[in-house]
XYZ file of N, CA, C and O in Angstrom:
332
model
N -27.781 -5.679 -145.817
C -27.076 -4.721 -146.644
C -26.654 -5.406 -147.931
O -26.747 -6.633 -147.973
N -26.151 -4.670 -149.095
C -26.016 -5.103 -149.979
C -24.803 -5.048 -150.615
O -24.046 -4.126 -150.313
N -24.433 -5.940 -151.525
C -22.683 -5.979 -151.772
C -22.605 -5.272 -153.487
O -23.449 -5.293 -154.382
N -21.533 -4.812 -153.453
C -21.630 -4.231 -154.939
C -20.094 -4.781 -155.295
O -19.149 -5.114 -154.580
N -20.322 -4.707 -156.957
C -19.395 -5.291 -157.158
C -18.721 -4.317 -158.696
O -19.274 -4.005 -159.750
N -17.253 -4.064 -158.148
C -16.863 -3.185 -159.476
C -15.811 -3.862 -160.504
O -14.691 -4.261 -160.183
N -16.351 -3.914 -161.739
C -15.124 -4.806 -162.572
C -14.718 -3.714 -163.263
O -15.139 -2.575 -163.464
N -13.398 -4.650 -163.697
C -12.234 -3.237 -164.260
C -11.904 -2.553 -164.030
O -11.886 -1.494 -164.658
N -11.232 -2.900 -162.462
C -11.115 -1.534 -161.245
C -9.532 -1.362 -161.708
O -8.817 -2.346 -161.518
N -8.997 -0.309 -162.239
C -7.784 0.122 -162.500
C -6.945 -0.542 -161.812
O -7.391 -0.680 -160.672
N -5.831 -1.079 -161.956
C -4.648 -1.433 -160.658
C -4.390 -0.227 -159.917
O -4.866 -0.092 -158.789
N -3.528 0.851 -160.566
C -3.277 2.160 -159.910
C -4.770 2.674 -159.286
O -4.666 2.514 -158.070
N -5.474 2.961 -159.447
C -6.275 3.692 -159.063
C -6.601 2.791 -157.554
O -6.404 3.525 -156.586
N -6.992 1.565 -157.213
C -6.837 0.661 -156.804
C -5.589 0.484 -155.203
O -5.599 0.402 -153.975
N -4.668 0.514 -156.398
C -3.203 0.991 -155.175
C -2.910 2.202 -154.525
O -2.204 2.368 -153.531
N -3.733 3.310 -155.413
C -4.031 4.439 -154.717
C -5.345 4.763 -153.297
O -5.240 5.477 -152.299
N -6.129 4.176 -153.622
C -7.331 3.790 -152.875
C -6.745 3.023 -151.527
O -7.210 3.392 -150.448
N -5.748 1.975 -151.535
C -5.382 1.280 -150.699
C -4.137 2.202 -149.692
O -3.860 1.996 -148.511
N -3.544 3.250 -150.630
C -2.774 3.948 -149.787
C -3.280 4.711 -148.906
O -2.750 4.958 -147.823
N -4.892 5.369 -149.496
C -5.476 6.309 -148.648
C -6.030 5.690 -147.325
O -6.154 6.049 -146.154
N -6.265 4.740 -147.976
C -6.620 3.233 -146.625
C -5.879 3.393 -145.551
O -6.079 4.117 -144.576
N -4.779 2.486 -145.847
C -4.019 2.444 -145.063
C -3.371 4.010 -144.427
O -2.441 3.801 -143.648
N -3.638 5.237 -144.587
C -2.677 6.643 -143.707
C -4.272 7.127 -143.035
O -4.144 8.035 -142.214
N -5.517 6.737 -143.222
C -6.358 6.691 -142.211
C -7.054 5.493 -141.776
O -8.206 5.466 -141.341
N -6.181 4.390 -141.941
C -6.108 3.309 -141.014
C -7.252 2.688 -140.989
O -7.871 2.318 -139.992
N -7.587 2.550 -142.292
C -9.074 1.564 -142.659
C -8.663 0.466 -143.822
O -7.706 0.591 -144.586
N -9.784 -0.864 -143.784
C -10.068 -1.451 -145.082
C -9.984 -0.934 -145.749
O -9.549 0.210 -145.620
N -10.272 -1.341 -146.662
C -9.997 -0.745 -148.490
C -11.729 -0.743 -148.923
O -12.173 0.150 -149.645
N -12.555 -1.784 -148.415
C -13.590 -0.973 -148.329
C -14.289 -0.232 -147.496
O -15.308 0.314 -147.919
N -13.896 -0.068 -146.189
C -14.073 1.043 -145.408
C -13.738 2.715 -145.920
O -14.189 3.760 -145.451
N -13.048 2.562 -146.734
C -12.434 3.591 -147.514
C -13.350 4.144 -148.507
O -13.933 5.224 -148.594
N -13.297 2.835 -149.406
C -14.422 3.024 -150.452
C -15.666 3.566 -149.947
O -16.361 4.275 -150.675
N -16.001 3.292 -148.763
C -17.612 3.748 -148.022
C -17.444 5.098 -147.895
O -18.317 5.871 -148.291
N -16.479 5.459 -147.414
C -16.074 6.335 -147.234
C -16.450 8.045 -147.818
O -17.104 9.043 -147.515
N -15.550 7.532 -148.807
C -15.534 8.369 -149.886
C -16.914 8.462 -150.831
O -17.247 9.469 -151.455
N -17.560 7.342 -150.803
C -18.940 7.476 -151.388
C -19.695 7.861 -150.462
O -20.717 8.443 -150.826
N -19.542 7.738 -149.464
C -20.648 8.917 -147.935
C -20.212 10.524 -148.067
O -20.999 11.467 -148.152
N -19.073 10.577 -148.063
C -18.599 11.764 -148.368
C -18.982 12.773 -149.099
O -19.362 13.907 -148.807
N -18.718 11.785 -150.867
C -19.138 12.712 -151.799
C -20.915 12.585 -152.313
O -21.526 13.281 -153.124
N -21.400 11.396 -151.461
C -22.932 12.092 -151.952
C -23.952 12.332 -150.665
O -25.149 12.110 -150.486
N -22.897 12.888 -149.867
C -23.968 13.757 -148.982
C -23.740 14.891 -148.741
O -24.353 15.424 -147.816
N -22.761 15.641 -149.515
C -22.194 16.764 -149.706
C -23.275 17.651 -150.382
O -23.826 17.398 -151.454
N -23.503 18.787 -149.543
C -24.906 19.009 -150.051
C -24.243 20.781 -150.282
O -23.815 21.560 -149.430
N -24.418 20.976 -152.026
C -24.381 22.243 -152.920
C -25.943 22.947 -152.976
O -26.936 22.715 -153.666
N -25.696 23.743 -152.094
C -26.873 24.878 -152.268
C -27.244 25.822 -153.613
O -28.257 26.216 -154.191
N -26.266 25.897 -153.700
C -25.892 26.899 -154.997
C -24.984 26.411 -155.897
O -24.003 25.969 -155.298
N -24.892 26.294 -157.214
C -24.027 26.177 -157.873
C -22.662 27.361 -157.681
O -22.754 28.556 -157.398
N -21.513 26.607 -157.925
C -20.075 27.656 -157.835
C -19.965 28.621 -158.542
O -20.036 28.432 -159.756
N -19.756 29.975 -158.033
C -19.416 31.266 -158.707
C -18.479 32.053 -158.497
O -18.651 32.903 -157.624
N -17.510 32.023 -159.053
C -16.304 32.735 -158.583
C -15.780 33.829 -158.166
O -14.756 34.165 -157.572
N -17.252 34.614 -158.862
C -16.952 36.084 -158.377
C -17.396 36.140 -157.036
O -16.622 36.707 -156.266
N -18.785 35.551 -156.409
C -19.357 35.615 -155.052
C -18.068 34.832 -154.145
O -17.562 35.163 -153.073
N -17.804 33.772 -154.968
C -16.340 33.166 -154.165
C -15.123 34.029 -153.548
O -14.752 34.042 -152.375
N -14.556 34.806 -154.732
C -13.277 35.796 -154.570
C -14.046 36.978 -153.434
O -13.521 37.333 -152.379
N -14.805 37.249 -153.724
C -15.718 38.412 -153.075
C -15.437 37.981 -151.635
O -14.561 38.543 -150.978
N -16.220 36.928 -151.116
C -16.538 36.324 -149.493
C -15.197 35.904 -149.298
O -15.242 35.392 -148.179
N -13.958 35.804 -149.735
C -12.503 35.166 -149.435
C -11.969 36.729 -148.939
O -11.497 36.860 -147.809
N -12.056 37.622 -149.653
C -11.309 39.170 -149.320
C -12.232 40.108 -148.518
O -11.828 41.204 -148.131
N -13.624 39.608 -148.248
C -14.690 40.550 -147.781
C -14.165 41.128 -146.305
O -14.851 42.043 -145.850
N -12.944 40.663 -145.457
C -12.753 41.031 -144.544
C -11.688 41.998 -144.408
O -11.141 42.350 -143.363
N -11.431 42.434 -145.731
C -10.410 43.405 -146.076
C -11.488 45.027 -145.933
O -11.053 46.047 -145.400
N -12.565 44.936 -146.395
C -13.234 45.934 -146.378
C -13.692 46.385 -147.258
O -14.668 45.637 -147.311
N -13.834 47.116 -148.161
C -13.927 48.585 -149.117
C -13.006 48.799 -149.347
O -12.397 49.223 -148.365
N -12.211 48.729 -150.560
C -11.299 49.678 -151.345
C -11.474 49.624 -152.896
O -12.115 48.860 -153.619
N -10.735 50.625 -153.134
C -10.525 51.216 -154.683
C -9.390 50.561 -154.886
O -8.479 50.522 -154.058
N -9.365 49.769 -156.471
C -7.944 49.393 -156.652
C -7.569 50.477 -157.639
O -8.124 50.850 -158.673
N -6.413 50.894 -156.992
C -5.858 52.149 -158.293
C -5.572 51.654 -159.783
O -4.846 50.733 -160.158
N -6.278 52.450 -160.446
C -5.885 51.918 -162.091
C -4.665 52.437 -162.653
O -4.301 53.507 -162.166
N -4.098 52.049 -163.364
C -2.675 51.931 -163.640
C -2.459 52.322 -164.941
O -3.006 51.483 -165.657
N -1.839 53.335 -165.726
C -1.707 53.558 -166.697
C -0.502 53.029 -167.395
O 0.673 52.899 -167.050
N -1.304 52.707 -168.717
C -0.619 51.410 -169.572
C -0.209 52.387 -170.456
O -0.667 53.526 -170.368
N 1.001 51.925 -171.717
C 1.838 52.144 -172.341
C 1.451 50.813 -173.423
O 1.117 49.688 -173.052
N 1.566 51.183 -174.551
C 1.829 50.247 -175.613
C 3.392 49.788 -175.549
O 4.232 50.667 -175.358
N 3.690 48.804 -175.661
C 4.605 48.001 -175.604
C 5.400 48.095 -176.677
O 6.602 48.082 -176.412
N 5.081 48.192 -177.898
C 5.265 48.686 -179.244
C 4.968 49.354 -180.017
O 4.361 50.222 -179.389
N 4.934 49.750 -181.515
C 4.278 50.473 -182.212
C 3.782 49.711 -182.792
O 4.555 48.859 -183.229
N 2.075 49.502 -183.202
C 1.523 48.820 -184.203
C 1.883 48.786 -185.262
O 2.113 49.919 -185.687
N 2.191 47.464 -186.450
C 2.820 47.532 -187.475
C 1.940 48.365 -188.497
O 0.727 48.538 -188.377
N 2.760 48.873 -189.556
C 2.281 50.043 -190.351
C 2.087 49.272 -191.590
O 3.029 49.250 -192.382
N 0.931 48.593 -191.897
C 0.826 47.755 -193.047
C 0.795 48.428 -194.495
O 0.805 47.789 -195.547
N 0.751 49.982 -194.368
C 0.618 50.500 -195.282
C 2.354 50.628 -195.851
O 2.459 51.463 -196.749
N 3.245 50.166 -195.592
C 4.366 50.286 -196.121
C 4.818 49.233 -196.700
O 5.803 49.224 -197.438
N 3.900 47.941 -196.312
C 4.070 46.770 -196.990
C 4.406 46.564 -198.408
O 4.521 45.424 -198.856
C-alpha cells in the first residue's frame, strides 16, 4: 500500500479531524481513510434537483391544491407625476 503525504495541513482543520477521531474511536488516519472511502464511493446517479427533491419528501401527503391567497398591495405606488 501506499503512503501519502499532505503539507500545509491547517492546525484547526487538523484538530478538528482529530476530534472526529477520537468520538468514533479511531486514528487520525483511520479517520482520514475514512472519510476519503466515504466520499468517493458515494455514488450520484443523477445530479440534485430540488424540485424532484421537495416533491419525493411530501409525496406521502398525497394530492392537494394549495389554496391561493389573495394579496393586497401593501401601499400605494408612488405618484411620480407630482414630483
Amino acid at each position: 500500500m501506499n503512503n501519502i503525504t499532505i503539507q500545509n495541513f491547517d492546525d484547526d482543520l487538523k484538530n478538528r479531524l482529530q476530534k472526529r477521531a477520537e468520538y468514533y474511536g479511531r486514528s487520525l488516519e483511520e479517520e482520514a481513510k475514512e472519510i476519503l472511502r466515504a466520499v468517493l464511493t458515494k455514488k450520484t446517479l443523477e445530479p440534485l434537483n430540488l424540485v424532484l427533491a421537495i416533491e419525493r419528501r411530501f409525496a406521502h401527503f398525497g394530492d392537494f391544491e394549495i389554496p391561493t391567497i389573495a394579496r393586497e398591495l401593501l401601499r400605494e405606488p408612488p405618484n411620480f407625476e407630482d414630483l
